[in-house]
Coordinates of C-alpha atoms in Angstrom, one line a residue:
Chain A
M23 CA -0.1 -0.6 -0.3
E24 CA 2.6 2.5 1.4
A25 CA 4.3 2.1 -2.8
A26 CA 1.1 2.5 -4.1
A27 CA 2.4 6.5 -3.8
D28 CA 4.0 9.4 -5.5
T29 CA 6.9 7.3 -5.3
L30 CA 5.8 5.8 -9.1
R31 CA 7.2 7.6 -10.8
L32 CA 10.3 6.6 -10.1
Y33 CA 11.9 3.8 -11.8
P34 CA 12.0 0.7 -9.2
D35 CA 15.9 -0.3 -9.0
P36 CA 17.3 -2.4 -11.2
L37 CA 19.3 -4.6 -9.2
C38 CA 16.5 -5.5 -6.8
G39 CA 18.6 -4.5 -3.8
K40 CA 16.2 -5.0 -1.2
L41 CA 15.0 -8.3 -2.3
R42 CA 17.9 -10.1 -2.6
E43 CA 18.9 -8.7 0.8
T44 CA 16.1 -10.2 2.3
V45 CA 15.9 -13.7 0.4
A46 CA 20.1 -14.3 0.7
G47 CA 19.2 -14.0 4.6
L48 CA 16.7 -16.4 4.2
H49 CA 18.6 -19.6 2.3
G50 CA 21.8 -18.1 4.0
V51 CA 24.0 -17.4 0.5
T52 CA 25.3 -13.9 -0.3
S53 CA 23.2 -11.5 -2.7
D54 CA 25.3 -12.2 -4.9
R55 CA 23.7 -15.6 -5.6
V56 CA 21.1 -14.7 -5.9
F57 CA 18.4 -13.0 -9.4
F58 CA 15.2 -12.2 -9.2
G59 CA 12.5 -12.1 -11.6
N60 CA 8.5 -11.2 -12.7
G61 CA 7.7 -14.8 -12.3
S62 CA 10.0 -17.4 -12.2
D63 CA 8.5 -17.7 -15.9
E64 CA 10.6 -14.7 -16.7
I65 CA 13.8 -16.4 -15.2
L66 CA 13.3 -20.2 -17.3
A67 CA 12.8 -17.7 -20.7
L68 CA 16.8 -15.8 -19.4
C69 CA 17.8 -19.7 -18.6
T70 CA 17.0 -20.5 -22.3
R71 CA 19.3 -17.6 -24.1
A72 CA 21.5 -17.4 -21.1
F73 CA 22.7 -20.8 -21.3
V74 CA 21.6 -22.8 -25.1
E75 CA 24.1 -22.4 -27.7
D76 CA 21.5 -21.4 -30.9
D77 CA 22.2 -25.6 -31.8
G78 CA 21.3 -26.2 -28.2
S79 CA 19.7 -28.6 -26.2
I80 CA 17.2 -28.1 -23.5
G81 CA 16.2 -31.4 -21.5
F82 CA 13.3 -31.8 -19.5
F83 CA 10.9 -34.3 -18.0
D84 CA 7.3 -34.7 -19.5
P85 CA 5.3 -34.5 -18.3
S86 CA 6.5 -31.8 -16.1
Y87 CA 5.9 -27.9 -16.3
S88 CA 3.9 -27.5 -20.2
L89 CA 6.4 -24.2 -20.0
Y90 CA 9.9 -25.4 -20.9
R91 CA 8.9 -27.1 -23.8
T92 CA 6.9 -23.6 -24.5
L93 CA 10.0 -22.0 -24.7
A94 CA 12.8 -24.3 -25.5
Q95 CA 10.6 -24.5 -29.1
I96 CA 10.3 -20.5 -28.8
R97 CA 14.7 -20.4 -28.0
N98 CA 14.6 -23.0 -31.2
A99 CA 16.2 -25.3 -29.6
K100 CA 16.7 -29.4 -29.8
I101 CA 14.1 -30.9 -27.3
Q102 CA 15.0 -34.2 -25.2
A103 CA 12.4 -34.4 -23.2
I104 CA 12.3 -37.6 -20.3
A105 CA 9.6 -39.7 -20.3
L106 CA 8.2 -40.0 -17.0
D107 CA 6.0 -44.1 -15.9
A108 CA 2.7 -43.5 -14.6
D109 CA 4.4 -43.3 -11.3
C110 CA 6.6 -40.0 -11.8
A111 CA 9.4 -42.0 -11.1
W112 CA 12.9 -40.5 -11.0
P113 CA 14.0 -42.0 -14.5
A114 CA 17.7 -41.8 -13.9
P115 CA 18.3 -39.6 -16.8
D116 CA 21.6 -39.8 -18.8
P117 CA 23.3 -36.1 -17.7
E118 CA 25.0 -36.5 -20.3
T119 CA 22.5 -34.5 -22.3
A120 CA 21.2 -31.6 -22.3
D121 CA 22.3 -27.5 -22.4
L122 CA 20.2 -26.6 -20.1
F123 CA 17.8 -29.5 -17.9
L124 CA 14.9 -27.8 -16.4
L125 CA 13.7 -29.9 -13.3
T126 CA 10.8 -29.6 -11.5
N127 CA 11.2 -31.1 -8.0
P128 CA 9.0 -31.9 -6.5
N129 CA 7.1 -32.9 -9.8
A130 CA 4.0 -31.7 -11.2
P131 CA 1.8 -32.7 -12.3
S132 CA 2.8 -36.0 -10.0
G133 CA 3.7 -33.8 -7.1
R134 CA 6.4 -36.7 -6.1
L135 CA 9.5 -35.4 -4.5
Y136 CA 12.9 -36.7 -6.0
P137 CA 15.7 -37.5 -3.1
E138 CA 18.5 -35.3 -3.3
A139 CA 20.3 -37.8 -3.0
Q140 CA 19.1 -38.6 -6.3
V141 CA 19.3 -35.1 -7.8
E142 CA 22.6 -34.3 -6.3
D143 CA 24.1 -36.6 -8.4
F144 CA 22.3 -36.2 -11.7
C145 CA 23.8 -32.6 -11.6
R146 CA 27.1 -33.9 -10.8
R147 CA 27.4 -35.3 -13.7
A148 CA 24.8 -33.2 -15.6
R149 CA 27.0 -31.1 -19.1
G150 CA 25.2 -28.3 -18.4
V151 CA 22.8 -25.9 -16.4
V152 CA 20.5 -27.3 -14.8
V153 CA 17.3 -25.8 -13.0
I154 CA 16.1 -27.2 -9.7
D155 CA 12.6 -25.9 -10.3
E156 CA 11.4 -25.4 -6.9
A157 CA 7.4 -24.2 -7.5
Y158 CA 6.1 -26.4 -4.7
V159 CA 8.6 -27.4 -2.2
D160 CA 7.4 -25.2 0.5
F161 CA 5.1 -27.9 0.9
A162 CA 6.9 -30.7 0.7
A163 CA 9.4 -33.0 3.2
A164 CA 12.5 -31.8 1.2
H165 CA 14.3 -29.4 -0.9
C166 CA 17.6 -28.7 -2.7
M167 CA 18.7 -24.9 -1.2
D168 CA 21.9 -27.0 -0.6
L169 CA 22.8 -27.9 -3.7
A170 CA 22.8 -24.4 -4.9
Q171 CA 25.5 -23.2 -2.2
R172 CA 28.1 -26.0 -3.8
L173 CA 27.6 -27.5 -6.9
P174 CA 29.1 -24.7 -9.8
N175 CA 25.7 -25.9 -12.4
V176 CA 23.0 -25.4 -10.1
L177 CA 20.2 -23.5 -10.0
V178 CA 17.5 -23.2 -7.4
M179 CA 14.3 -21.6 -8.3
R180 CA 11.5 -20.1 -6.0
S181 CA 8.1 -18.6 -6.7
L182 CA 5.7 -16.6 -4.7
S183 CA 2.9 -17.8 -6.4
K184 CA 1.9 -20.8 -4.7
S185 CA 2.9 -21.0 -0.6
Y186 CA 2.3 -16.9 -1.0
S187 CA -0.2 -16.9 -2.9
L188 CA 0.6 -14.4 -4.7
A189 CA 0.5 -15.7 -8.0
G190 CA -0.9 -11.8 -9.4
L191 CA 2.4 -9.7 -8.5
R192 CA 4.7 -12.0 -10.5
A193 CA 7.3 -12.7 -8.4
G194 CA 9.9 -15.9 -8.2
Y195 CA 14.0 -15.5 -7.8
A196 CA 16.9 -18.1 -8.8
V197 CA 19.9 -18.7 -6.0
G198 CA 23.0 -19.9 -7.7
N199 CA 26.5 -19.9 -8.6
P200 CA 27.3 -15.9 -9.4
D201 CA 28.5 -16.7 -12.5
L202 CA 25.2 -18.1 -14.1
I203 CA 23.5 -15.1 -11.7
A204 CA 25.6 -12.6 -13.7
A205 CA 25.2 -14.0 -16.6
L206 CA 20.8 -13.8 -15.9
F207 CA 21.5 -9.9 -15.0
K208 CA 23.9 -9.3 -18.3
I209 CA 20.7 -10.1 -20.8
K210 CA 17.4 -9.4 -18.4
D211 CA 15.3 -6.1 -19.0
S212 CA 17.1 -3.2 -17.2
Y213 CA 13.6 -2.9 -15.1
N214 CA 11.9 -6.2 -14.8
V215 CA 10.3 -6.3 -11.5
N216 CA 7.9 -3.1 -11.0
R217 CA 8.2 -1.2 -7.4
L218 CA 4.5 -2.6 -6.7
T219 CA 6.2 -6.2 -6.9
Q220 CA 9.4 -5.1 -5.6
A221 CA 7.1 -4.1 -2.4
A222 CA 4.8 -6.7 -2.1
A223 CA 7.5 -9.2 -2.4
L224 CA 9.6 -7.5 0.4
A225 CA 6.9 -7.8 2.6
A226 CA 5.4 -10.9 2.1
L227 CA 9.1 -12.2 2.4
R228 CA 9.8 -10.9 5.4
D229 CA 6.7 -12.8 6.8
Q230 CA 7.4 -16.3 7.0
A231 CA 4.9 -16.9 9.7
H232 CA 2.3 -16.0 7.4
M233 CA 3.1 -19.0 4.2
L234 CA 4.5 -21.4 7.1
D235 CA 0.5 -20.8 8.0
N236 CA -1.3 -20.7 4.8
V237 CA 1.1 -23.5 4.3
R238 CA 0.4 -26.1 7.1
R239 CA -3.2 -25.5 6.3
I240 CA -2.9 -26.0 2.5
K241 CA -1.0 -30.2 3.4
A242 CA -3.8 -30.8 6.3
T243 CA -6.4 -30.6 4.0
R244 CA -4.4 -32.5 1.6
Q245 CA -4.0 -34.3 3.8
K246 CA -7.9 -35.2 4.5
L247 CA -8.7 -35.3 0.9
A248 CA -6.1 -37.3 -0.2
A249 CA -8.1 -39.8 2.5
E250 CA -11.6 -38.8 1.5
L251 CA -10.8 -40.1 -2.2
T252 CA -9.0 -42.9 -1.3
A253 CA -12.7 -43.6 0.0
M254 CA -13.5 -43.5 -3.1
G255 CA -11.8 -45.7 -4.9
F256 CA -9.6 -43.0 -6.0
Q257 CA -6.1 -43.8 -7.0
V258 CA -4.0 -40.9 -5.0
H259 CA -0.9 -40.5 -5.7
P260 CA 1.4 -39.9 -2.7
S261 CA 2.0 -35.9 -2.9
E262 CA 4.8 -33.1 -1.6
A263 CA 2.7 -30.7 -4.0
N264 CA -0.6 -28.3 -3.0
F265 CA -2.5 -30.2 -5.3
L266 CA -3.0 -34.4 -6.1
W267 CA -2.3 -35.9 -8.4
V268 CA -5.7 -38.9 -8.9
K269 CA -6.6 -41.7 -10.4
P270 CA -10.2 -41.8 -10.5
A271 CA -11.3 -46.0 -10.4
R272 CA -14.9 -44.6 -12.9
P273 CA -16.0 -42.9 -13.8
A274 CA -12.5 -42.1 -16.4
A275 CA -11.0 -38.9 -16.4
Q276 CA -11.7 -37.0 -19.3
R277 CA -15.5 -38.1 -18.8
L278 CA -15.6 -36.6 -14.8
Y279 CA -13.2 -33.8 -15.1
E280 CA -16.3 -32.8 -18.2
L281 CA -18.8 -33.8 -15.5
L282 CA -17.5 -31.3 -12.4
K283 CA -16.5 -28.6 -15.1
D284 CA -20.7 -28.7 -15.8
R285 CA -20.7 -28.5 -12.7
K286 CA -18.7 -25.1 -12.4
I287 CA -15.4 -27.5 -10.3
L288 CA -11.7 -26.8 -12.6
V289 CA -9.9 -29.4 -11.9
R290 CA -6.3 -30.3 -13.9
Y291 CA -6.7 -32.9 -16.7
F292 CA -3.4 -33.5 -19.2
P293 CA -4.7 -35.8 -22.3
G294 CA -2.2 -38.1 -23.5
T295 CA -1.1 -41.8 -22.1
G296 CA -0.3 -41.8 -18.5
T297 CA -1.4 -38.7 -17.3
G298 CA -4.7 -39.3 -19.8
E299 CA -5.8 -41.2 -17.1
H300 CA -5.4 -39.3 -14.0
L301 CA -6.9 -35.5 -13.0
R302 CA -4.6 -33.0 -10.6
I303 CA -6.9 -31.6 -8.3
T304 CA -6.1 -28.2 -6.6
I305 CA -6.7 -27.9 -2.7
G306 CA -8.6 -25.1 -2.5
N307 CA -9.9 -23.2 1.3
E308 CA -12.3 -26.2 3.5
E309 CA -15.4 -25.0 1.2
Q310 CA -14.5 -25.4 -1.9
T311 CA -13.6 -29.0 -0.7
E312 CA -16.5 -29.4 0.3
R313 CA -18.0 -28.6 -2.8
L314 CA -15.7 -30.7 -4.2
L315 CA -16.7 -34.3 -2.5
A316 CA -20.3 -33.9 -2.0
A317 CA -19.8 -33.3 -6.0
L318 CA -17.9 -36.6 -6.3
R319 CA -20.9 -38.5 -3.8
A320 CA -23.5 -37.6 -6.3
P321 CA -24.4 -40.8 -8.0
E322 CA -23.2 -39.4 -11.5
L323 CA -20.2 -38.5 -10.6
D324 CA -20.5 -42.0 -8.1
N325 CA -16.5 -42.7 -7.9
S326 CA -16.6 -46.0 -5.4
T327 CA -17.4 -49.1 -8.2
P328 CA -15.7 -49.6 -10.6
M329 CA -16.3 -50.3 -13.9
S330 CA -16.4 -54.2 -15.1
Chain B
M8 CA -5.5 0.2 -4.7
E9 CA -8.4 -2.1 -4.5
A10 CA -6.2 -4.7 -6.3
A11 CA -4.2 -4.9 -3.7
A12 CA -5.8 -7.4 -2.4
D13 CA -6.5 -11.2 -1.6
T14 CA -7.3 -11.2 -5.6
L15 CA -3.4 -11.1 -6.3
R16 CA -3.7 -14.7 -5.6
L17 CA -4.7 -15.1 -8.4
Y18 CA -3.0 -15.2 -12.0
P19 CA -2.9 -11.5 -14.5
D20 CA -4.8 -11.3 -16.9
P21 CA -2.6 -12.9 -19.8
L22 CA -3.6 -10.7 -22.5
C23 CA -3.8 -7.4 -21.0
G24 CA -7.9 -7.4 -21.3
K25 CA -8.7 -4.3 -20.2
L26 CA -5.7 -2.5 -20.7
R27 CA -6.1 -3.1 -24.8
E28 CA -9.5 -2.4 -25.1
T29 CA -8.6 1.0 -23.1
V30 CA -5.9 1.7 -25.5
A31 CA -8.2 0.4 -28.6
G32 CA -10.4 3.1 -27.5
L33 CA -7.9 6.3 -27.2
H34 CA -6.6 5.8 -30.3
G35 CA -9.9 4.8 -31.9
V36 CA -8.2 1.4 -33.6
T37 CA -9.1 -2.1 -32.6
S38 CA -7.5 -4.0 -30.0
D39 CA -5.9 -6.7 -31.7
R40 CA -4.1 -4.1 -32.6
V41 CA -2.4 -3.6 -29.4
F42 CA 0.2 -4.8 -27.4
F43 CA 1.0 -4.1 -24.0
G44 CA 4.6 -4.3 -22.0
N45 CA 6.7 -4.5 -18.7
G46 CA 7.0 -1.2 -19.6
S47 CA 7.7 0.1 -23.4
D48 CA 12.5 -1.9 -22.6
E49 CA 10.3 -5.3 -22.8
I50 CA 8.2 -4.5 -26.0
L51 CA 11.4 -2.8 -27.1
A52 CA 13.2 -6.4 -26.9
L53 CA 10.7 -8.5 -27.3
C54 CA 10.2 -6.8 -31.4
T55 CA 14.4 -8.2 -31.6
R56 CA 13.1 -11.5 -30.6
A57 CA 9.9 -11.4 -33.9
F58 CA 11.3 -9.6 -36.3
V59 CA 15.3 -9.9 -36.8
E60 CA 16.5 -13.3 -37.8
D61 CA 19.4 -15.4 -35.8
D62 CA 22.0 -13.1 -38.8
G63 CA 19.8 -10.2 -39.2
S64 CA 20.5 -6.8 -38.6
I65 CA 18.6 -4.3 -35.7
G66 CA 19.1 0.1 -36.8
F67 CA 19.3 3.1 -34.9
F68 CA 20.5 6.8 -34.9
D69 CA 23.4 8.0 -32.7
P70 CA 22.1 9.8 -31.1
S71 CA 19.4 8.4 -29.5
Y72 CA 18.0 5.9 -26.7
S73 CA 21.5 4.3 -25.5
L74 CA 18.9 0.7 -25.2
Y75 CA 18.9 -0.2 -28.5
R76 CA 22.6 -0.7 -29.5
T77 CA 22.6 -3.0 -26.1
L78 CA 19.6 -5.2 -27.0
A79 CA 21.3 -5.6 -31.0
Q80 CA 24.3 -6.4 -28.4
I81 CA 22.2 -9.5 -26.9
R82 CA 20.8 -10.3 -30.0
N83 CA 24.2 -10.8 -31.7
A84 CA 22.4 -8.2 -34.3
K85 CA 24.7 -6.5 -37.2
I86 CA 24.1 -3.2 -35.1
Q87 CA 23.2 0.1 -38.4
A88 CA 23.7 3.2 -36.1
I89 CA 23.2 6.5 -38.2
A90 CA 24.9 8.5 -37.3
L91 CA 23.4 12.6 -36.6
D92 CA 24.8 15.6 -36.3
A93 CA 25.4 18.4 -34.0
D94 CA 21.3 19.4 -33.8
C95 CA 19.7 15.7 -34.8
A96 CA 18.5 17.0 -37.8
W97 CA 16.3 14.0 -40.0
P98 CA 19.5 12.4 -41.8
A99 CA 17.5 10.7 -44.6
P100 CA 18.8 7.6 -43.7
D101 CA 18.5 4.1 -45.8
P102 CA 15.8 2.5 -45.9
E103 CA 17.0 -1.0 -47.3
T104 CA 19.1 -1.6 -44.6
A105 CA 17.6 -3.0 -40.8
D106 CA 15.5 -6.5 -40.0
L107 CA 14.4 -3.9 -37.4
F108 CA 14.2 0.4 -37.2
L109 CA 14.5 1.8 -33.7
L110 CA 13.0 5.5 -34.3
T111 CA 12.7 8.0 -31.0
N112 CA 10.2 10.7 -31.9
P113 CA 11.3 12.6 -30.5
N114 CA 14.2 11.8 -30.5
A115 CA 16.4 11.8 -27.2
P116 CA 18.7 13.2 -26.1
S117 CA 17.7 16.3 -28.7
G118 CA 14.5 16.7 -28.1
R119 CA 13.6 17.8 -31.6
L120 CA 10.3 15.9 -33.3
Y121 CA 10.8 14.6 -36.8
P122 CA 7.6 15.3 -39.5
E123 CA 4.7 12.9 -40.0
A124 CA 5.2 13.4 -43.6
Q125 CA 9.0 13.3 -43.8
V126 CA 8.5 9.5 -41.2
E127 CA 5.9 7.9 -43.2
D128 CA 8.3 7.9 -46.2
F129 CA 10.8 5.9 -44.3
C130 CA 8.7 3.9 -43.2
R131 CA 7.3 2.8 -46.5
R132 CA 10.9 2.4 -47.8
A133 CA 12.0 0.4 -45.1
R134 CA 12.7 -3.3 -45.8
G135 CA 11.9 -4.4 -42.9
V136 CA 9.9 -3.2 -39.2
V137 CA 9.8 0.2 -37.8
V138 CA 8.9 0.6 -34.5
I139 CA 8.7 4.7 -33.4
D140 CA 9.9 5.1 -29.8
E141 CA 7.3 7.6 -29.2
A142 CA 7.9 7.2 -25.1
Y143 CA 8.0 11.7 -24.7
V144 CA 5.6 12.1 -27.6
D145 CA 2.8 13.5 -24.9
F146 CA 5.1 17.0 -24.6
A147 CA 4.8 17.2 -28.5
A148 CA 3.4 19.1 -30.9
A149 CA 2.8 16.5 -33.4
H150 CA 2.5 11.9 -33.2
C151 CA 2.2 9.0 -35.6
M152 CA -0.1 7.5 -34.7
D153 CA -1.6 7.0 -37.6
L154 CA 0.8 5.3 -39.6
A155 CA 0.4 2.7 -37.1
Q156 CA -3.1 2.3 -38.4
R157 CA -1.9 2.8 -42.0
L158 CA 1.0 1.4 -42.9
P159 CA 1.6 -2.8 -41.7
N160 CA 6.0 -2.8 -40.6
V161 CA 5.6 0.1 -37.5
L162 CA 4.5 -0.6 -34.6
V163 CA 4.0 2.9 -32.3
M164 CA 5.3 2.5 -29.1
R165 CA 3.6 4.9 -26.2
S166 CA 4.9 3.9 -21.9
L167 CA 3.6 5.2 -19.3
S168 CA 6.9 6.2 -17.7
K169 CA 6.9 10.1 -18.6
S170 CA 3.4 11.5 -19.5
Y171 CA 2.0 9.6 -16.8
S172 CA 4.8 9.7 -13.7
L173 CA 4.6 6.5 -13.6
A174 CA 8.5 4.8 -14.4
G175 CA 7.6 2.7 -11.1
L176 CA 5.7 0.6 -12.4
R177 CA 6.3 -0.4 -15.3
A178 CA 3.9 -0.3 -19.1
G179 CA 3.6 0.6 -22.2
Y180 CA 2.8 -0.3 -25.3
A181 CA 2.8 -0.3 -29.3
V182 CA -0.7 -0.5 -31.7
G183 CA 0.0 -1.6 -35.3
N184 CA -0.8 -4.5 -37.7
P185 CA -2.0 -7.6 -36.2
D186 CA -0.1 -9.6 -37.2
L187 CA 2.9 -8.2 -36.6
I188 CA 1.4 -7.9 -32.7
A189 CA 1.0 -12.1 -32.3
A190 CA 4.0 -12.4 -33.3
L191 CA 5.3 -9.9 -29.9
F192 CA 2.7 -12.1 -28.0
K193 CA 3.6 -15.5 -29.5
I194 CA 6.8 -15.1 -27.5
K195 CA 5.9 -12.7 -24.5
D196 CA 6.1 -14.6 -21.2
S197 CA 2.4 -15.8 -20.4
Y198 CA 2.2 -13.5 -17.2
N199 CA 4.1 -10.4 -18.8
V200 CA 2.6 -7.4 -17.1
N201 CA 1.1 -8.4 -13.0
R202 CA -2.2 -7.4 -12.2
L203 CA -1.2 -4.4 -9.7
T204 CA 1.0 -2.4 -12.4
Q205 CA -2.9 -3.7 -15.1
A206 CA -4.9 -2.0 -12.4
A207 CA -3.1 1.3 -12.0
A208 CA -1.8 1.2 -15.9
L209 CA -6.1 0.9 -16.8
A210 CA -6.7 3.9 -13.9
A211 CA -4.0 6.8 -15.3
L212 CA -5.1 5.4 -19.1
R213 CA -8.7 6.7 -18.1
D214 CA -8.0 10.0 -16.3
Q215 CA -6.7 11.7 -19.6
A216 CA -7.5 14.9 -17.5
H217 CA -4.3 13.7 -14.9
M218 CA -2.3 13.6 -17.2
L219 CA -2.7 16.0 -19.4
D220 CA -2.4 18.5 -16.5
N221 CA 0.7 16.6 -15.9
V222 CA 2.1 17.5 -19.4
R223 CA 1.5 21.3 -19.8
R224 CA 2.8 21.6 -16.7
I225 CA 6.1 20.7 -17.2
K226 CA 5.4 22.6 -21.0
A227 CA 5.1 25.9 -19.5
T228 CA 8.4 24.8 -17.4
R229 CA 9.9 23.9 -20.3
Q230 CA 9.5 27.2 -22.1
K231 CA 10.3 29.0 -19.3
L232 CA 13.8 26.8 -18.1
A233 CA 14.7 27.5 -22.7
A234 CA 13.7 30.9 -22.2
E235 CA 15.9 31.5 -18.7
L236 CA 19.3 29.1 -19.8
T237 CA 19.1 30.9 -23.3
A238 CA 19.4 34.7 -21.2
M239 CA 22.9 32.8 -19.4
G240 CA 24.2 32.2 -22.5
F241 CA 23.5 28.6 -23.4
Q242 CA 22.7 26.9 -27.2
V243 CA 19.1 26.0 -26.4
H244 CA 17.7 23.2 -28.8
P245 CA 14.3 23.0 -29.2
S246 CA 12.7 20.9 -27.5
E247 CA 9.3 18.8 -27.7
A248 CA 10.2 15.9 -25.0
N249 CA 10.1 16.1 -21.6
F250 CA 13.5 17.8 -21.2
L251 CA 16.1 20.2 -22.7
W252 CA 19.8 20.0 -24.5
V253 CA 21.9 22.0 -23.9
K254 CA 25.5 23.3 -24.8
P255 CA 26.7 25.8 -21.9
A256 CA 29.5 28.1 -23.4
R257 CA 31.1 28.2 -20.9
P258 CA 32.0 25.7 -18.0
A259 CA 32.7 22.9 -21.1
A260 CA 29.7 20.2 -20.5
Q261 CA 31.4 17.8 -19.5
R262 CA 33.0 20.4 -15.7
L263 CA 29.1 22.0 -15.9
Y264 CA 28.1 18.5 -15.5
E265 CA 30.4 17.6 -12.3
L266 CA 30.1 20.9 -10.8
L267 CA 26.6 20.4 -11.2
K268 CA 26.9 16.8 -9.2
D269 CA 29.0 18.4 -6.7
R270 CA 24.9 20.1 -5.6
K271 CA 22.9 17.0 -5.5
I272 CA 21.1 18.8 -9.2
L273 CA 21.6 15.5 -11.4
V274 CA 21.6 16.6 -15.3
R275 CA 22.6 13.9 -18.1
Y276 CA 25.7 14.1 -20.2
F277 CA 26.4 11.5 -23.3
P278 CA 30.8 11.4 -23.2
G279 CA 31.5 11.3 -27.2
T280 CA 32.0 13.8 -30.4
G281 CA 28.4 16.2 -30.3
T282 CA 27.4 14.5 -27.3
G283 CA 29.7 15.5 -25.3
E284 CA 29.6 19.5 -26.3
H285 CA 26.1 19.2 -24.3
L286 CA 23.1 18.3 -21.1
R287 CA 20.3 17.0 -21.7
I288 CA 18.3 18.3 -18.6
T289 CA 15.0 16.7 -17.5
I290 CA 12.6 19.6 -16.6
G291 CA 11.6 19.5 -12.9
N292 CA 8.7 20.6 -11.1
E293 CA 9.6 24.5 -9.9
E294 CA 11.8 24.1 -6.8
Q295 CA 13.5 22.4 -9.0
T296 CA 13.9 24.6 -12.0
E297 CA 14.6 27.9 -9.2
R298 CA 17.7 25.3 -8.0
L299 CA 18.7 24.4 -10.9
L300 CA 18.6 28.1 -12.1
A301 CA 20.0 29.1 -9.1
A302 CA 23.2 27.3 -9.0
L303 CA 23.8 28.0 -13.0
R304 CA 24.1 31.6 -11.8
A305 CA 26.1 31.2 -9.0
P306 CA 29.6 32.7 -10.2
E307 CA 31.6 29.5 -10.3
L308 CA 29.3 28.3 -13.2
D309 CA 28.8 31.8 -14.9
N310 CA 27.8 30.7 -17.8
S311 CA 27.1 34.4 -18.9
T312 CA 30.6 35.2 -20.7
P313 CA 31.8 33.6 -23.6
M314 CA 35.4 32.2 -22.9
S315 CA 38.1 33.9 -24.7

């Protein structure tokens, strides 16, 4: 509120100095290891230009964040999409391949968390830069922020869109090797993060208790919803994120997606082998969760008896 | 203020729908001719990627906006810098040369406005896309927005950083051929303009009276300051922008810049042939203008007697 004032006539701090100091303090690093972006999406786009040559390659798991493929196409890079199985288990990828590897951990849409040891081993053997996209990590039991300090080719990225509930603000950051951070600074737009976002992000990052409360509430709802859906016959994958990846017994995922949409309840459906049998259900508030469960208990949507 | 609320948890409108409708209404075009960016700097950067091939070229006048050269270097494009004379007069550039030509009008740092007829003739003969960067045009007697409607290879760009005094917000837009606009949409970050900027920019654009008052005040101060500086022996170029481009008699420009800086008065000095003999003085408020004039009247800075 204070920032929505006469000072808006002034250009923003191009270096996001206070924000980067605050992030550095949170993670116990120096601020030359921190980059702040106009959402972590901007950081991903910058990485595809800073770390990938014109005939280079970009790798990622499939499924993971669908933007990765789009960014690789915009960059006109070779795409190395490593297929995950239905459980989205760690696929032991060949680390020699990509100039830039984008690794969502916890994975989306499955919510699966890959152990730090596996991620570290992969990063150590990787030829290029690895971005560990921890957009959902505040909802998880562990994180890989240590690798941003230990390994020279790793950036760990965080977002304020999920655990801080500030998707409208566009605020994300990356932590890692100062040389990688400097490369991002070199090509970014001068004033990529506006004054209002800098002020609001600073306030949000300084109020860790608020974020942790938010996370606690969402994790409690996640646990409750997982139990209810399991009881209804859904196969519910263990989730370390703010959504559940579930496989309905019947009706089939796409049909159930449409029936819920008719009732103004929006869940995510990703067509395709493996993903097409699942739905991704974002954890809402108590009221939204009750509405979802009530809808699923209606006879037409009843999931309790598997189809013969 | 209303937008700094619970709705910040929601992603921004990726298409800036309301903003683009408002801009379209202001300029009498359809909204498929409008692109909104995270500052016009972002639009310039997108243009260097959307309209320039990997072995392509980017042209601009020298001097003009210093970011153009930086963006061309980041894009690794051939640079075609067309030297302006000391008066920054229209140099009749060869239009066949660049994939993308970035044309500041009114020019910075001189404040010189090029007539629409000359600009139109150049654009009609240009091989590539011409961006007419009208960042300062609200302070000028004329503009080229009509060309955005008439010519297929032209984008006319505006900023909210100058006449709307909202540099901290990061808000700028481009108007032109729907195919060019679509190309920018194709490669932009999904959520390039955050919710707060969208809300504040909308409010600002809907209050044209406030902007016009601002402009009227700055133009009145510009006229007064130009008269005072001329009386003091400065050569003052006619300005259609919110700054004056002046050549001091004595002390020399660089020395005067430093003497003013010692007195906490910041003006712009651009080293180099032609520019190095001038200062760019941004029009401030009444108090700032009085402080500048008082400083210039001090014996040490006295500009009234040319050096023998």
